[in-house]
PDB file of C-alpha atoms in Angstrom:
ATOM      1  CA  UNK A   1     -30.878-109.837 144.557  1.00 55.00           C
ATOM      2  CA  UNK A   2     -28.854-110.984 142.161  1.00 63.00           C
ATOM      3  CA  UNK A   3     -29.460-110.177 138.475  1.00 71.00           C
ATOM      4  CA  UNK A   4     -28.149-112.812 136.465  1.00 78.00           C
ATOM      5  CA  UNK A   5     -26.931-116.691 136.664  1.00 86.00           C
ATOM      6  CA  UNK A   6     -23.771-117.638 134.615  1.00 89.00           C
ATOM      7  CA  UNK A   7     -23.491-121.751 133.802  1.00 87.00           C
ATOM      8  CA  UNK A   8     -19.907-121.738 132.063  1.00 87.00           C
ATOM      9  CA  UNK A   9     -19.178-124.732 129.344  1.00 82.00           C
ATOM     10  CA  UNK A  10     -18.662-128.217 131.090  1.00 74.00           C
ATOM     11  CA  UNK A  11     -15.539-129.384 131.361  1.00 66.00           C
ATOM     12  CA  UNK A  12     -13.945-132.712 132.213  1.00 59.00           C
ATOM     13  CA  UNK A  13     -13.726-131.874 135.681  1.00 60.00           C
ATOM     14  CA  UNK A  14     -17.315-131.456 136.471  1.00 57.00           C
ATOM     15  CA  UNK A  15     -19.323-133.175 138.269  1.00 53.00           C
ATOM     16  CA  UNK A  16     -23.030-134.498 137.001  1.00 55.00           C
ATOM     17  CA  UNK A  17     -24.206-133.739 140.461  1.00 54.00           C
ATOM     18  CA  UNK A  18     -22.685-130.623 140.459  1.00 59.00           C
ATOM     19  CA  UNK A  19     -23.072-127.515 138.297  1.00 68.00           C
ATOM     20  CA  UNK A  20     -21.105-124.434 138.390  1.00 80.00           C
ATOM     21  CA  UNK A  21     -22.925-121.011 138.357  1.00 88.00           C
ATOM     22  CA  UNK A  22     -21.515-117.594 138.801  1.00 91.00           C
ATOM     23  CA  UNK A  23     -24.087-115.094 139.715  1.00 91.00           C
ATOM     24  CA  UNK A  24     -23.850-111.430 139.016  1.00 91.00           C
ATOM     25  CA  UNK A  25     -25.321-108.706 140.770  1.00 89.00           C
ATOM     26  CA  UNK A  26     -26.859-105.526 138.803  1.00 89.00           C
ATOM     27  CA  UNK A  27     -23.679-103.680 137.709  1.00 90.00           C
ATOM     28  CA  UNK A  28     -21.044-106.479 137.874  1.00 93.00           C
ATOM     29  CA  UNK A  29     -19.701-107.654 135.041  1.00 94.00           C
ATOM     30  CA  UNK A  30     -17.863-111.028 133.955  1.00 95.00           C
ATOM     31  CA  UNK A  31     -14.890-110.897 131.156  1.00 96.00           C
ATOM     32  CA  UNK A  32     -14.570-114.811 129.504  1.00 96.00           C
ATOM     33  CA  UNK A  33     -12.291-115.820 127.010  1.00 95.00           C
ATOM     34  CA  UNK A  34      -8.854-118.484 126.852  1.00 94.00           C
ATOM     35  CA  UNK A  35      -6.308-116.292 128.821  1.00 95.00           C
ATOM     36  CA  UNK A  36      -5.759-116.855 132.421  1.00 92.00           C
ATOM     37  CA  UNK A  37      -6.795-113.284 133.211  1.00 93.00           C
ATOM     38  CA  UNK A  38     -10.284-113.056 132.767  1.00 96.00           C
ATOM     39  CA  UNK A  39     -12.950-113.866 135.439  1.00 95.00           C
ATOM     40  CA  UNK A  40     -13.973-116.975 133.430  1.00 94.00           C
ATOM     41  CA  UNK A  41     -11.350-119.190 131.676  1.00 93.00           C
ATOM     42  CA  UNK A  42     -12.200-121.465 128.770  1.00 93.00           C
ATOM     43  CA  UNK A  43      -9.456-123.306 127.784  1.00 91.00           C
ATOM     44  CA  UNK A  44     -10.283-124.082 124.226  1.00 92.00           C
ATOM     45  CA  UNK A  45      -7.825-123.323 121.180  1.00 93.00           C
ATOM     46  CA  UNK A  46     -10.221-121.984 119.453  1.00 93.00           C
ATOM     47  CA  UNK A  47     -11.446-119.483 122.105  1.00 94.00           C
ATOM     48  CA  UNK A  48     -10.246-115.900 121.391  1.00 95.00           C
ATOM     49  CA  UNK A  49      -8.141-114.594 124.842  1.00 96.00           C
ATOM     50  CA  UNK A  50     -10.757-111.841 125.486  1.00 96.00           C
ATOM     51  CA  UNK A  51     -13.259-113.176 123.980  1.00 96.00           C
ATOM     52  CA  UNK A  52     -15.980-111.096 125.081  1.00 96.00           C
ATOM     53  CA  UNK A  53     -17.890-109.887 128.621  1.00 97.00           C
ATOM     54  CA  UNK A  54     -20.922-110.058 130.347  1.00 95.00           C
ATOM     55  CA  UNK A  55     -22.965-106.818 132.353  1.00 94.00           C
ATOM     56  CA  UNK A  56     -25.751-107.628 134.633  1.00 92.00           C
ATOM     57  CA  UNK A  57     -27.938-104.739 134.152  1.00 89.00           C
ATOM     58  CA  UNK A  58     -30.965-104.865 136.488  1.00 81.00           C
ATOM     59  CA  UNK A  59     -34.163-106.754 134.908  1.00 81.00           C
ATOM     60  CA  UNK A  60     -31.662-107.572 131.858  1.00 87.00           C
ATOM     61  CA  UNK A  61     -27.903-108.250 130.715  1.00 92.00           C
ATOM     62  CA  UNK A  62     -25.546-106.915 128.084  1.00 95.00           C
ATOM     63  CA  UNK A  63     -23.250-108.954 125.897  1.00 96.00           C
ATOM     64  CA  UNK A  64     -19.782-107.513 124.125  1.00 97.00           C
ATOM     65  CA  UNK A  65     -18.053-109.555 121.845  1.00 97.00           C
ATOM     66  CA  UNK A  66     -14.472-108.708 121.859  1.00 97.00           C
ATOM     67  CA  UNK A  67     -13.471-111.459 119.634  1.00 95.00           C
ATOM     68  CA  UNK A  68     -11.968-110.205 116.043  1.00 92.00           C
ATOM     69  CA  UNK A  69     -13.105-112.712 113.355  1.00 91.00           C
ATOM     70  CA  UNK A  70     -16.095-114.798 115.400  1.00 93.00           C
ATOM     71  CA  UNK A  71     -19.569-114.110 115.849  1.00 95.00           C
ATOM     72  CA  UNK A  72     -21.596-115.423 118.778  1.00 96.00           C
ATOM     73  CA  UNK A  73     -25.509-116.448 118.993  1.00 95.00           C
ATOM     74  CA  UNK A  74     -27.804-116.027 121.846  1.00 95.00           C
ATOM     75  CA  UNK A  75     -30.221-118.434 121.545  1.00 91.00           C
ATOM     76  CA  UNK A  76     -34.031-118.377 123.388  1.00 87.00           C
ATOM     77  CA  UNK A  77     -33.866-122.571 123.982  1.00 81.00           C
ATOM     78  CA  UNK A  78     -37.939-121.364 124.782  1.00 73.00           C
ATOM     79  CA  UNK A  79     -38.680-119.562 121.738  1.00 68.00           C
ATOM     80  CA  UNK A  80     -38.439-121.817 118.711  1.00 64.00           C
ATOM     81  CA  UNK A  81     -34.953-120.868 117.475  1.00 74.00           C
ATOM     82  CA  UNK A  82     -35.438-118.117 118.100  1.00 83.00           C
ATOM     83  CA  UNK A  83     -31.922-115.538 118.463  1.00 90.00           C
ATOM     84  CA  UNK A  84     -30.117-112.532 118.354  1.00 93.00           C
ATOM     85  CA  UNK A  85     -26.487-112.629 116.153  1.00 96.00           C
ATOM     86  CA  UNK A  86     -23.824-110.698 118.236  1.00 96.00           C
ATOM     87  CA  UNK A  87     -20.517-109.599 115.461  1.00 96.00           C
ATOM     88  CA  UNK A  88     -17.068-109.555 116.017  1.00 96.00           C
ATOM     89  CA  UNK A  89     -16.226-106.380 117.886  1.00 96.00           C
ATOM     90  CA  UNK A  90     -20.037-105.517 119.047  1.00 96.00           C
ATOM     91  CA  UNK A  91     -20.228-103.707 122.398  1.00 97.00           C
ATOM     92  CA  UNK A  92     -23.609-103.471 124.733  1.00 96.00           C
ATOM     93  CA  UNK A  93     -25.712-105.720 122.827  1.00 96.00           C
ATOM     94  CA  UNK A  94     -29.008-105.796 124.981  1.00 94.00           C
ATOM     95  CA  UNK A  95     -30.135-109.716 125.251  1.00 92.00           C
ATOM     96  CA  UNK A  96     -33.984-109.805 125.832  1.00 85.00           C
ATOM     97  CA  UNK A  97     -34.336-113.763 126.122  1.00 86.00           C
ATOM     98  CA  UNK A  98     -35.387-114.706 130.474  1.00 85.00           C
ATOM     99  CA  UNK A  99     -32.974-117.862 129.629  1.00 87.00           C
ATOM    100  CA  UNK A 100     -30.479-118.031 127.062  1.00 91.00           C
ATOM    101  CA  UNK A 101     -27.545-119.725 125.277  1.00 92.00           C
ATOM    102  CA  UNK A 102     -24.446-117.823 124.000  1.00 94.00           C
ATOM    103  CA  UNK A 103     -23.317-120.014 121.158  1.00 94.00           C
ATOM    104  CA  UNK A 104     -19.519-119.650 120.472  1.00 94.00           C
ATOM    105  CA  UNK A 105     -17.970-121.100 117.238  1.00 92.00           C
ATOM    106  CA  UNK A 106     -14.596-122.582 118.109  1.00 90.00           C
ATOM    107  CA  UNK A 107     -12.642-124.472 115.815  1.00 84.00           C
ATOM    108  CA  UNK A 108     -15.483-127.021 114.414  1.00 84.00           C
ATOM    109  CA  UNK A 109     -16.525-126.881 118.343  1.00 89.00           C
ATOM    110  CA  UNK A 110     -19.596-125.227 119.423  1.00 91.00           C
ATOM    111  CA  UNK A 111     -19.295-124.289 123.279  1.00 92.00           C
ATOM    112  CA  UNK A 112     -22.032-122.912 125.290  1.00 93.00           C
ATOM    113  CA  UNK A 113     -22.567-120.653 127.928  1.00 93.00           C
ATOM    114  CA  UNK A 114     -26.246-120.693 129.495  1.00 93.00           C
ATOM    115  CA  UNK A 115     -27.326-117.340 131.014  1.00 93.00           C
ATOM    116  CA  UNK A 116     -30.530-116.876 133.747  1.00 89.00           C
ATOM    117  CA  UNK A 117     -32.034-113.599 134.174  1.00 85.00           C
ATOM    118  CA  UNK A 118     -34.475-114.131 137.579  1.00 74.00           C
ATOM    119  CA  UNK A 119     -35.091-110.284 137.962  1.00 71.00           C
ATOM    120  CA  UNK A 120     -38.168-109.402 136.982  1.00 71.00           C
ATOM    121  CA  UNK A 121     -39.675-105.868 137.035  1.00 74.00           C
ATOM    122  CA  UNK A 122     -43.465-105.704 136.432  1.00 75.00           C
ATOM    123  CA  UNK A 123     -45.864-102.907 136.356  1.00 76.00           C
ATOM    124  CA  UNK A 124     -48.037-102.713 139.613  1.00 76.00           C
ATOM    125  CA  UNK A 125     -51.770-103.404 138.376  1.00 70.00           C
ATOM    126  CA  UNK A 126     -54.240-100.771 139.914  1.00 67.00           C
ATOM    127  CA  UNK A 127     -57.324 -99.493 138.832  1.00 60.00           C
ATOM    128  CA  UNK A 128     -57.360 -98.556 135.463  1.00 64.00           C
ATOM    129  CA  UNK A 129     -59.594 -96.033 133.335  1.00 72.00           C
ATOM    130  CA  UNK A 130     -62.731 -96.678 132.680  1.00 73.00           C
ATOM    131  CA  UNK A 131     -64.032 -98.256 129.533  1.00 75.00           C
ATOM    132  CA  UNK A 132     -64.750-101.629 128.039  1.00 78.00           C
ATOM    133  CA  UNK A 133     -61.968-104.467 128.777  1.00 76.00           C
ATOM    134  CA  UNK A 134     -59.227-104.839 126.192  1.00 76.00           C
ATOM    135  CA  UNK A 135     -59.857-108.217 123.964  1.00 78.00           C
ATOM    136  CA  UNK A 136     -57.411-110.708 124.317  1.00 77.00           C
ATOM    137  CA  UNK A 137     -54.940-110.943 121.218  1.00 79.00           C
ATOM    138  CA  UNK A 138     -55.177-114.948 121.498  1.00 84.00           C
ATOM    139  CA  UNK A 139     -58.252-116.795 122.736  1.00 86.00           C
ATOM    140  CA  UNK A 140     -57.059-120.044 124.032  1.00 90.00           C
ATOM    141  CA  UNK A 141     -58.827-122.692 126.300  1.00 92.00           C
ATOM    142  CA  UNK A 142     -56.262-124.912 127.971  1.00 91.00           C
ATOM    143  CA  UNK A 143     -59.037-127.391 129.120  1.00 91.00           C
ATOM    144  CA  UNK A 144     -60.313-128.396 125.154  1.00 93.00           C
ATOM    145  CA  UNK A 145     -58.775-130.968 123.299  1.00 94.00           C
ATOM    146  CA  UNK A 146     -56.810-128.539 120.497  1.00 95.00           C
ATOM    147  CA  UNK A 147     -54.981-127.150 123.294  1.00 96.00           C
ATOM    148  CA  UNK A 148     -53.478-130.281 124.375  1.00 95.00           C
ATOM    149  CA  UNK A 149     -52.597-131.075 120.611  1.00 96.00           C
ATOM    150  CA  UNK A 150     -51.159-127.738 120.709  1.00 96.00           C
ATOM    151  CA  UNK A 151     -49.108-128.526 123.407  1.00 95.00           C
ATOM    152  CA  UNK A 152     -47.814-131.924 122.328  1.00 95.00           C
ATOM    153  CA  UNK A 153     -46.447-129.802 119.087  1.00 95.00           C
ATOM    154  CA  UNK A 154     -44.702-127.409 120.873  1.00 93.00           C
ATOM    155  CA  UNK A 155     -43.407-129.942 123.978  1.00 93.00           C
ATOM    156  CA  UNK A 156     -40.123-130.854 121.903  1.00 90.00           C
ATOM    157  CA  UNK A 157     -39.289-127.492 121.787  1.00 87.00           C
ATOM    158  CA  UNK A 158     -40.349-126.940 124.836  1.00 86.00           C
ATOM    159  CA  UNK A 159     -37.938-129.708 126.627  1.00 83.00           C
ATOM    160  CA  UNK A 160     -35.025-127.563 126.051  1.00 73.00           C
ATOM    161  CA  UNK A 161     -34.128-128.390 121.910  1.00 76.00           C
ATOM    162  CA  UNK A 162     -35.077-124.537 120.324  1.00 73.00           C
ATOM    163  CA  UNK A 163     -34.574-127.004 117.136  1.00 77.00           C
ATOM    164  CA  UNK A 164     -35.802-130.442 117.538  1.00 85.00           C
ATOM    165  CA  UNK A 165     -38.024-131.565 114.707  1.00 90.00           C
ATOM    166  CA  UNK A 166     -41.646-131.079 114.879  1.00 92.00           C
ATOM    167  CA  UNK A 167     -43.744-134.272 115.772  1.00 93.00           C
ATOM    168  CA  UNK A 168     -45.739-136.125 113.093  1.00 94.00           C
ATOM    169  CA  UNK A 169     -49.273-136.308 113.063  1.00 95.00           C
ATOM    170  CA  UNK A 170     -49.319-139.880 114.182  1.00 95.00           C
ATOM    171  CA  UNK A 171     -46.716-139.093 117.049  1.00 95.00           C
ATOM    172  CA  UNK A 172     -48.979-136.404 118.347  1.00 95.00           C
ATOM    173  CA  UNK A 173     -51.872-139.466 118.547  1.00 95.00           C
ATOM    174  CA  UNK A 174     -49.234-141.357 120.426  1.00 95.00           C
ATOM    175  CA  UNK A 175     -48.657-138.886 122.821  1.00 94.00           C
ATOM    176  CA  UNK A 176     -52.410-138.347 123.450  1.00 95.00           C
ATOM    177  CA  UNK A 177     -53.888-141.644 123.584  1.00 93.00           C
ATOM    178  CA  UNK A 178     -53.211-142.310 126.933  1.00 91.00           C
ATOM    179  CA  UNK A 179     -55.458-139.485 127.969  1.00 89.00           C
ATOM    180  CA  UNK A 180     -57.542-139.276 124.905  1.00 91.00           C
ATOM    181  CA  UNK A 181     -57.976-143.293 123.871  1.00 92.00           C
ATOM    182  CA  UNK A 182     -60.374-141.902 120.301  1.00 92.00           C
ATOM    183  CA  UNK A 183     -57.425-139.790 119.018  1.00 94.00           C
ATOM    184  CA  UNK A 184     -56.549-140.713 115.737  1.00 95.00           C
ATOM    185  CA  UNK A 185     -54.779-139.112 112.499  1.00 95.00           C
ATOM    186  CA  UNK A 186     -58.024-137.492 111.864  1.00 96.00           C
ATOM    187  CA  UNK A 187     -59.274-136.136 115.005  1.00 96.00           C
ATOM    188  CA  UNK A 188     -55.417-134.662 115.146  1.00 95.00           C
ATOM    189  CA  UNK A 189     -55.662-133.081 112.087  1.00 95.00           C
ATOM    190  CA  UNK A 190     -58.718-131.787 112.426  1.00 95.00           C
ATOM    191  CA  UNK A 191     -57.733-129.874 115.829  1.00 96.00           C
ATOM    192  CA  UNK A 192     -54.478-128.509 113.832  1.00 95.00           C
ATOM    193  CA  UNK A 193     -56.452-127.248 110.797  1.00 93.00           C
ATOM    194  CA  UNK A 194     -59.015-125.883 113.475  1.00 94.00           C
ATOM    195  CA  UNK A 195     -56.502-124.111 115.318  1.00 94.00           C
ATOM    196  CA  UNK A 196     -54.829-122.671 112.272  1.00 92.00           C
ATOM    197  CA  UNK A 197     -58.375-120.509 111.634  1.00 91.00           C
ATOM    198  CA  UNK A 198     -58.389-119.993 115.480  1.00 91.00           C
ATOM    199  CA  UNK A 199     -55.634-118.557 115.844  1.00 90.00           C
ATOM    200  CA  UNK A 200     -55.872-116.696 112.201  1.00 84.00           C
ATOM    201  CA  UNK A 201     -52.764-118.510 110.344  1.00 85.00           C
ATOM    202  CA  UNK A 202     -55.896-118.847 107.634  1.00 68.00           C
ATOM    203  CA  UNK A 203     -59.196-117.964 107.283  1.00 66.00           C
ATOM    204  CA  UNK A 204     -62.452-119.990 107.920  1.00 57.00           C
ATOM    205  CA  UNK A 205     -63.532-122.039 105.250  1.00 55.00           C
ATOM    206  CA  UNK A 206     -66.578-119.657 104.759  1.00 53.00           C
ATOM    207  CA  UNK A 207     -64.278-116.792 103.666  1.00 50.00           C
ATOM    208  CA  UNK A 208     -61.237-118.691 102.080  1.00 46.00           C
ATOM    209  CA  UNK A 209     -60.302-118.305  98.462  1.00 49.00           C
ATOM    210  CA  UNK A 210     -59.500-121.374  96.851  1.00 46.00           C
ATOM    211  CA  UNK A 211     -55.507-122.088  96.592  1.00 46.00           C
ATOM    212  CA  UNK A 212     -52.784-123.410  98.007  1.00 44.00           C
ATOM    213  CA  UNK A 213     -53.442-124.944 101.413  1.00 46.00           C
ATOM    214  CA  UNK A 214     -51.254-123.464 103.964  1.00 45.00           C
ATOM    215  CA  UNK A 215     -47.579-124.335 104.252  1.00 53.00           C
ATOM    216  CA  UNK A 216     -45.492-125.252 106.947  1.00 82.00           C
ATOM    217  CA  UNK A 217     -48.926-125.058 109.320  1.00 87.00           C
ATOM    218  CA  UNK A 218     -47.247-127.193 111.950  1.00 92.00           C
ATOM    219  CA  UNK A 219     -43.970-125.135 112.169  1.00 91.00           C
ATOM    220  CA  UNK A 220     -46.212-121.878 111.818  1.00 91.00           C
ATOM    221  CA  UNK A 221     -48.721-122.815 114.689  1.00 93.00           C
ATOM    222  CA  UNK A 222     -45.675-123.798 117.157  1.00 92.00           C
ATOM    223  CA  UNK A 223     -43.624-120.541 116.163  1.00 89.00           C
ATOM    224  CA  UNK A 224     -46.592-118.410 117.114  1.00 90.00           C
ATOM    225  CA  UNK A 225     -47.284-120.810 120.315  1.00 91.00           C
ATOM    226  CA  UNK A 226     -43.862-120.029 121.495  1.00 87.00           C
ATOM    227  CA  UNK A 227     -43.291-116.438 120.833  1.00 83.00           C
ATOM    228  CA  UNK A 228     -46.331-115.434 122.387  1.00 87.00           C
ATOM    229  CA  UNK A 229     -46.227-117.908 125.385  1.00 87.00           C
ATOM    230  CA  UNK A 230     -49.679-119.352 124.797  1.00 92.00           C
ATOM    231  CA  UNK A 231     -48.269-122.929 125.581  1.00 92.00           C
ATOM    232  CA  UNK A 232     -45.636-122.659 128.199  1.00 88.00           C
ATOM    233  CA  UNK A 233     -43.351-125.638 129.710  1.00 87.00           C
ATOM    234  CA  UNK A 234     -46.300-125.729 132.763  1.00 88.00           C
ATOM    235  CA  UNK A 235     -48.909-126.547 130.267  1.00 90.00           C
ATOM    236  CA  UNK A 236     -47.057-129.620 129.387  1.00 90.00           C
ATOM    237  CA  UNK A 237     -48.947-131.093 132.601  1.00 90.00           C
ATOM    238  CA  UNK A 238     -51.874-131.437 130.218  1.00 89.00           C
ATOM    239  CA  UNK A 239     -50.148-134.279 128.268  1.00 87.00           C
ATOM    240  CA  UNK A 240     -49.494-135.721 131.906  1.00 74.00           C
ATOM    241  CA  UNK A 241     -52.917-136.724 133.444  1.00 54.00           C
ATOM    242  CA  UNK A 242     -55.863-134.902 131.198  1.00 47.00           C
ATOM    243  CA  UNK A 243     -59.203-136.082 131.587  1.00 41.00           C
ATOM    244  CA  UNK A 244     -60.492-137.110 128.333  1.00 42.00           C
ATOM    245  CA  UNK A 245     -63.935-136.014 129.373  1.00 43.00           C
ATOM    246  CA  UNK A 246     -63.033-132.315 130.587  1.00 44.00           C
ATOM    247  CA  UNK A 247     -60.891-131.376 127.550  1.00 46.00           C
ATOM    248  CA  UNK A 248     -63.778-132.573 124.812  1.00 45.00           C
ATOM    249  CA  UNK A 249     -64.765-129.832 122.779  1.00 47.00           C
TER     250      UNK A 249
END
């Protein structure tokens, strides 16, 4: 099986029906960069000639940046900006992210080569000691209405844009009415203030100190959405078709 899927930068040539990929199998590698010689050629001025290389290694994939002066960024387009900074010269560096985008910085040009790791290696669940069940570190119920607000705050990210702007309270209304014709600014905020004790950004009201009110709750409650997968891009079918009535709290 192979280990990892390569999308090079677009170029003129390519076709919107078509897209290239180059997949690598565990121990192959890939050397990119602007000279002729290396497995994948990007013709850009500001492209070092070996600009770096690519290992497939099993479940996960390596990045070296032999470039002198530039530093690259791996971006998680799924985790809410989430990214790892790769220097000039850097050999090896392990990239953790299941889909990812190598940003490279070249001359006021930002090119961008997307990178798929399929293989997955997971534990094989058996019977396990005895003793009471662990508790689960989030408690979320994707049929109530705070999930699906939940979701519509996280589904710009979730398209693909690691940093598209947050929705507004009265977008997230928008987005909901069809399925939920009461929503308003208040029912919305309610449901984000609600899941910010949920999901302990803040405490309850009955154990709060008086002070500042939480900043940045939005941004916080979608960071923490996204880093721990509790809304992921197959949720977004609950903005789709939800039934008012089975998602009231």
């Amino acid at each position: 099986m192979y280990s990892i899927i390569v999308v090079p930068p677009p170029t003129p040539e390519d076709r919107q029906d078509h897209i290239t990929q180059i997949r690598l199998a565990p121990g192959e590698r890939l050397s990119f960069g602007r000279a002729s010689g290396n497995d994948l050629t990007i013709p850009h001025d500001g492209v070092s000639r070996r600009a770096g290389e690519l290992s497939a290694q099993g479940a996960f994939w390596i990045l070296s940046n032999l470039s002198a002066r530039q530093t690259y960024v791996v971006e998680n387009p799924e985790g809410a900006g989430e990214h790892i900074k790769v220097g000039p010269g850097r050999l090896d560096a392990p990239v953790p992210f299941e889909f990812s985008r190598i940003v490279l910085p070249a001359a006021g040009d930002l090119l961008t080569i997307e990178v798929w790791a399929p293989r997955h290696d997971y534990l094989r669940q058996g019977a396990g000691p005895d003793g009471d069940t662990t508790a689960p570190a989030f408690s979320v119920d994707r049929t109530k209405r705070y999930f699906a607000v939940l979701a519509a705050l996280c589904e710009p990210r979730l398209r693909g844009d690691p940093h598209a702007p947050l929705p507004t309270v009265d977008q997230v209304v928008d987005r909901l009415r069809p399925a939920w014709p009461a929503a308003s600014r208040a029912s919305v905020q309610w449901n984000i203030d609600y899941l910010a004790v949920k999901l302990r950004l803040k405490p309850g009201p009955e154990t709060a100190d008086t002070g500042p009110r939480l900043n940045g709750k939005k941004e916080s409650l979608v960071s923490l959405a996204l880093r721990f997968d509790l809304v992921r891009e197959d949720d977004l079918v609950v903005l789709a078709a939800v039934d008012a009535g089975r998602t009231a709290r």
